Amino acid sequence: MCGIVGYCGPRATPEVLLQGLKRLEYRGYDSAGVCVAHHGKLQVVKRVGKLRELTLALDHSLPGSYGIGHTRWATHGGITETNAHPHLDRTGKIALVHNGIIENYETLRARLENKGYRFQSETDTEVIVQLISDFYQGDLEDAVRQTLSLLKGTYGLAILHADHPDIIIAARNGSPLVIGVGEGEMFLGSDVAAMVAYTRQVIYMEDGDIAVIDRQGYRLTNSFDRKVDKKIETISYQLEEIEKGAYPHFMLKEIHEQVHSIPRAYQGRIDHENATAKLGGLNMKSQQLLHIDRVKIIAAGTSWHAGMVGAYLLESLARIPAQVELSSEVRYRNPIIEKNCLYFAVSQSGETADTLFAMRELQRKGATVLGIVNAVGSTIARESNGGVYIHSGPEIAVASTKAFTSQVTVFYLLALMFARLRHLSWPEGKKFIAELESVPGKLSLALEQEAHIQALAKKYAAYKDFLFLGRGINFPVALEGALKLKEISYIHAEGFSAAEIKHGPIALINPETPSLFLVPNDSLRDKVVSNINEVKGRGGPVIAVCEDGDTEVMRLADDVITVPSVSEFFTPLVMVVPLQLFSYYCALELGRDVDQPRNLAKSVTVE
Ligand code: F6R
């Protein structure tokens, strides 16, 4: 995963690099390093651990107006200072940072070792810088081009050379890179967040692009050395959106933001007069949409759970057969592209390698793949055949919260649009819209349970295993609850359909294993209540999330979290919020690093 930054200009270079890395730390936080060029010398500082270690070690007034930096999520080689980036070539004159994976690095390394090169690190990255060194005969860009032609895999690269202290070379293939344009200064980053404090003018590099950047501007060429003209885009989000503000953690901020981020996903997209949704980004006319016989959704992790809710909605409301599949499985399954089948790739970051590669494979076979993406300008957003931005704003905490509810909200719009094209009446469409628009208010009420949920987290955080159980449209919410708890608190948790426990998982029930049941007042409520009885009968502690006033569930369960009543289709939005808060407070109780849990990174750009 990793985050890359680069800067050339009059500001204090170490400060700009550290600020950029701080914004990109969500991409990886095993170790970090910077290199600053000054008077033909490269100064490299690297530290293992979070960025604060590097911040403490670095002389912030280090002179030099060119620099590159990196925050790492280890793939090849352990978490050590030697394996941290930037890496230097054998002459110590070339420095390089890399995001991605070089698949043929062992062959390349062996070739260089035969020529007498000695490697310092265990990384795949070091072969790139040594190859550049090997090809270098005074023309850095030429040496970079020759090197890139040998690489198999993915990379976002930033390169400095002590003898060319007025340029940074950047190259992209499969790992995002953005150039920021300032006045008399230029920026580079894996994401616009790295530069938003300084400039809003950006250029998104494409695969195959090579950029030579200096203080005055940039020259962009493709892999055939042909000039590439790209429009400078203006980024819209505000600095406050990527700051914690008064909240102790991004995750808590983002949970609370859902009251506003859900409306952002539907505002301007509802056609009240015709009781339907208008989604221009799909690039499809009503006639084309009418011919769609099937929908397939691909995604990973939390986005996969949102896709599962989406498939349920498309089938139940729009009566379109819909399936959801893990993108990591799609690509290598040699998928069959059916006629009149529309695909959706769901991704918060728009950079998830599994989803991106699956999308490309589907497109290669002739499928139309639309994106449901948060990160504007991300690779999936750009390469999909159209789609819908979820507009939840930057999501910084590694655990996804507001993106999930916004993705689900976009599926409400899609299901409404398809349903209205087919069978749903105008009054039914109106009712559905009114219910959707009432959700944010109900979410505020759900958030009022926060202090109670915090108290429950105190009571339950010491348990080692949890089951999350839900049915129907809330089965994916149970999976999501379990994922949230395990990823940030490290408590073992599994999600199941409540009906499924009797087929095996009930063997786990004992007084040490709490079950968290989702019990909306829907068509399956009574069946879930029976499942609660089965668990209680075997001595398992039960926490139930149910609707306010459900006295039977309140009596049965050991502890209850109540949520406001909404109609069946909308229950996932109110049910998931207490689960997010419960995970957050359990993690806090256990002293975990909530926003940056161990071993994880926000944007999973490796397979
Ligand atoms: C969990 C989480 C991950 C992501 C997954 C896909 O909280 O954030 O499971 O949902 O890595 O990421 P995107 O949505 O960026 O494709």
GROMACS .gro file of N, CA and C in nm, residues 57-118:
model
  186
   57ALA      N    1   1.287   1.243   1.487
   57ALA     CA    2   1.427   1.222   1.447
   57ALA      C    3   1.476   1.325   1.345
   58LEU      N    4   1.382   1.383   1.270
   58LEU     CA    5   1.421   1.467   1.156
   58LEU      C    6   1.450   1.610   1.198
   59ASP      N    7   1.556   1.665   1.143
   59ASP     CA    8   1.585   1.807   1.163
   59ASP      C    9   1.492   1.885   1.069
   60HIS      N   10   1.394   1.953   1.127
   60HIS     CA   11   1.291   2.018   1.045
   60HIS      C   12   1.346   2.135   0.964
   61SER      N   13   1.466   2.179   1.000
   61SER     CA   14   1.521   2.291   0.922
   61SER      C   15   1.628   2.244   0.823
   62LEU      N   16   1.629   2.112   0.800
   62LEU     CA   17   1.724   2.056   0.702
   62LEU      C   18   1.717   2.135   0.572
   63PRO      N   19   1.831   2.190   0.523
   63PRO     CA   20   1.821   2.270   0.402
   63PRO      C   21   1.799   2.184   0.278
   64GLY      N   22   1.743   2.243   0.175
   64GLY     CA   23   1.717   2.169   0.050
   64GLY      C   24   1.578   2.199   0.003
   65SER      N   25   1.565   2.220  -0.128
   65SER     CA   26   1.432   2.256  -0.178
   65SER      C   27   1.370   2.144  -0.262
   66TYR      N   28   1.429   2.024  -0.254
   66TYR     CA   29   1.374   1.908  -0.324
   66TYR      C   30   1.372   1.791  -0.228
   67GLY      N   31   1.263   1.719  -0.225
   67GLY     CA   32   1.261   1.604  -0.136
   67GLY      C   33   1.153   1.505  -0.171
   68ILE      N   34   1.171   1.381  -0.123
   68ILE     CA   35   1.069   1.278  -0.140
   68ILE      C   36   1.050   1.208  -0.005
   69GLY      N   37   0.936   1.146   0.014
   69GLY     CA   38   0.909   1.078   0.141
   69GLY      C   39   0.817   0.960   0.122
   70HIS      N   40   0.809   0.877   0.224
   70HIS     CA   41   0.738   0.750   0.211
   70HIS      C   42   0.687   0.703   0.346
   71THR      N   43   0.567   0.650   0.350
   71THR     CA   44   0.519   0.580   0.469
   71THR      C   45   0.483   0.439   0.426
   72ARG      N   46   0.531   0.338   0.500
   72ARG     CA   47   0.536   0.202   0.446
   72ARG      C   48   0.434   0.108   0.509
   73TRP      N   49   0.381   0.022   0.428
   73TRP     CA   50   0.307  -0.098   0.473
   73TRP      C   51   0.384  -0.215   0.413
   74ALA      N   52   0.456  -0.286   0.499
   74ALA     CA   53   0.556  -0.383   0.452
   74ALA      C   54   0.495  -0.495   0.367
   75THR      N   55   0.557  -0.522   0.254
   75THR     CA   56   0.522  -0.641   0.176
   75THR      C   57   0.644  -0.733   0.170
   76HIS      N   58   0.755  -0.685   0.114
   76HIS     CA   59   0.875  -0.768   0.102
   76HIS      C   60   0.977  -0.724   0.206
   77GLY      N   61   1.001  -0.813   0.301
   77GLY     CA   62   1.100  -0.779   0.403
   77GLY      C   63   1.032  -0.723   0.527
   78GLY      N   64   1.093  -0.751   0.642
   78GLY     CA   65   1.034  -0.712   0.770
   78GLY      C   66   1.032  -0.562   0.792
   79ILE      N   67   0.979  -0.526   0.908
   79ILE     CA   68   0.964  -0.384   0.941
   79ILE      C   69   1.094  -0.338   1.008
   80THR      N   70   1.189  -0.296   0.927
   80THR     CA   71   1.318  -0.252   0.980
   80THR      C   72   1.355  -0.119   0.914
   81GLU      N   73   1.452  -0.052   0.974
   81GLU     CA   74   1.495   0.076   0.917
   81GLU      C   75   1.559   0.054   0.779
   82THR      N   76   1.632  -0.058   0.765
   82THR     CA   77   1.696  -0.086   0.635
   82THR      C   78   1.593  -0.107   0.526
   83ASN      N   79   1.483  -0.172   0.561
   83ASN     CA   80   1.380  -0.197   0.459
   83ASN      C   81   1.291  -0.075   0.434
   84ALA      N   82   1.298   0.023   0.524
   84ALA     CA   83   1.215   0.144   0.505
   84ALA      C   84   1.266   0.221   0.383
   85HIS      N   85   1.179   0.300   0.322
   85HIS     CA   86   1.217   0.383   0.207
   85HIS      C   87   1.250   0.523   0.258
   86PRO      N   88   1.321   0.608   0.186
   86PRO     CA   89   1.379   0.590   0.054
   86PRO      C   90   1.495   0.490   0.054
   87HIS      N   91   1.512   0.424  -0.064
   87HIS     CA   92   1.627   0.337  -0.085
   87HIS      C   93   1.727   0.411  -0.172
   88LEU      N   94   1.855   0.383  -0.144
   88LEU     CA   95   1.962   0.447  -0.222
   88LEU      C   96   2.029   0.346  -0.313
   89ASP      N   97   2.081   0.393  -0.425
   89ASP     CA   98   2.159   0.303  -0.511
   89ASP      C   99   2.299   0.287  -0.451
   90ARG      N  100   2.384   0.209  -0.517
   90ARG     CA  101   2.514   0.179  -0.454
   90ARG      C  102   2.607   0.299  -0.448
   91THR      N  103   2.580   0.400  -0.533
   91THR     CA  104   2.666   0.519  -0.526
   91THR      C  105   2.617   0.617  -0.420
   92GLY      N  106   2.499   0.594  -0.369
   92GLY     CA  107   2.440   0.686  -0.271
   92GLY      C  108   2.390   0.815  -0.333
   93LYS      N  109   2.384   0.818  -0.467
   93LYS     CA  110   2.343   0.943  -0.534
   93LYS      C  111   2.199   0.941  -0.582
   94ILE      N  112   2.141   0.822  -0.589
   94ILE     CA  113   2.001   0.814  -0.635
   94ILE      C  114   1.916   0.764  -0.518
   95ALA      N  115   1.804   0.833  -0.493
   95ALA     CA  116   1.711   0.791  -0.388
   95ALA      C  117   1.576   0.766  -0.451
   96LEU      N  118   1.506   0.666  -0.399
   96LEU     CA  119   1.379   0.628  -0.461
   96LEU      C  120   1.279   0.581  -0.356
   97VAL      N  121   1.152   0.620  -0.374
   97VAL     CA  122   1.043   0.566  -0.292
   97VAL      C  123   0.945   0.497  -0.385
   98HIS      N  124   0.880   0.394  -0.334
   98HIS     CA  125   0.799   0.306  -0.419
   98HIS      C  126   0.673   0.263  -0.346
   99ASN      N  127   0.562   0.264  -0.417
   99ASN     CA  128   0.437   0.204  -0.369
   99ASN      C  129   0.396   0.100  -0.473
  100GLY      N  130   0.381  -0.025  -0.431
  100GLY     CA  131   0.342  -0.129  -0.525
  100GLY      C  132   0.427  -0.253  -0.502
  101ILE      N  133   0.423  -0.345  -0.598
  101ILE     CA  134   0.499  -0.469  -0.584
  101ILE      C  135   0.566  -0.503  -0.716
  102ILE      N  136   0.696  -0.530  -0.711
  102ILE     CA  137   0.767  -0.572  -0.832
  102ILE      C  138   0.773  -0.726  -0.831
  103GLU      N  139   0.700  -0.786  -0.924
  103GLU     CA  140   0.684  -0.932  -0.919
  103GLU      C  141   0.811  -1.006  -0.964
  104ASN      N  142   0.886  -0.947  -1.056
  104ASN     CA  143   1.007  -1.017  -1.105
  104ASN      C  144   1.135  -0.966  -1.038
  105TYR      N  145   1.122  -0.920  -0.912
  105TYR     CA  146   1.239  -0.858  -0.850
  105TYR      C  147   1.350  -0.958  -0.823
  106GLU      N  148   1.312  -1.086  -0.800
  106GLU     CA  149   1.418  -1.183  -0.767
  106GLU      C  150   1.510  -1.206  -0.888
  107THR      N  151   1.448  -1.216  -1.007
  107THR     CA  152   1.528  -1.234  -1.129
  107THR      C  153   1.619  -1.114  -1.150
  108LEU      N  154   1.559  -0.994  -1.134
  108LEU     CA  155   1.636  -0.872  -1.157
  108LEU      C  156   1.749  -0.858  -1.054
  109ARG      N  157   1.717  -0.897  -0.932
  109ARG     CA  158   1.818  -0.887  -0.826
  109ARG      C  159   1.934  -0.982  -0.855
  110ALA      N  160   1.899  -1.105  -0.897
  110ALA     CA  161   2.005  -1.203  -0.928
  110ALA      C  162   2.094  -1.150  -1.040
  111ARG      N  163   2.029  -1.089  -1.140
  111ARG     CA  164   2.107  -1.036  -1.252
  111ARG      C  165   2.206  -0.929  -1.203
  112LEU      N  166   2.158  -0.842  -1.116
  112LEU     CA  167   2.245  -0.736  -1.066
  112LEU      C  168   2.354  -0.792  -0.975
  113GLU      N  169   2.317  -0.892  -0.895
  113GLU     CA  170   2.418  -0.952  -0.804
  113GLU      C  171   2.531  -1.016  -0.885
  114ASN      N  172   2.492  -1.076  -1.000
  114ASN     CA  173   2.596  -1.134  -1.087
  114ASN      C  174   2.691  -1.028  -1.140
  115LYS      N  175   2.639  -0.906  -1.148
  115LYS     CA  176   2.725  -0.796  -1.195
  115LYS      C  177   2.803  -0.733  -1.080
  116GLY      N  178   2.787  -0.788  -0.961
  116GLY     CA  179   2.864  -0.738  -0.848
  116GLY      C  180   2.789  -0.645  -0.754
  117TYR      N  181   2.661  -0.623  -0.780
  117TYR     CA  182   2.584  -0.535  -0.691
  117TYR      C  183   2.559  -0.605  -0.558
  118ARG      N  184   2.565  -0.532  -0.448
  118ARG     CA  185   2.532  -0.585  -0.316
  118ARG      C  186   2.409  -0.511  -0.265
   0.00000   0.00000   0.00000
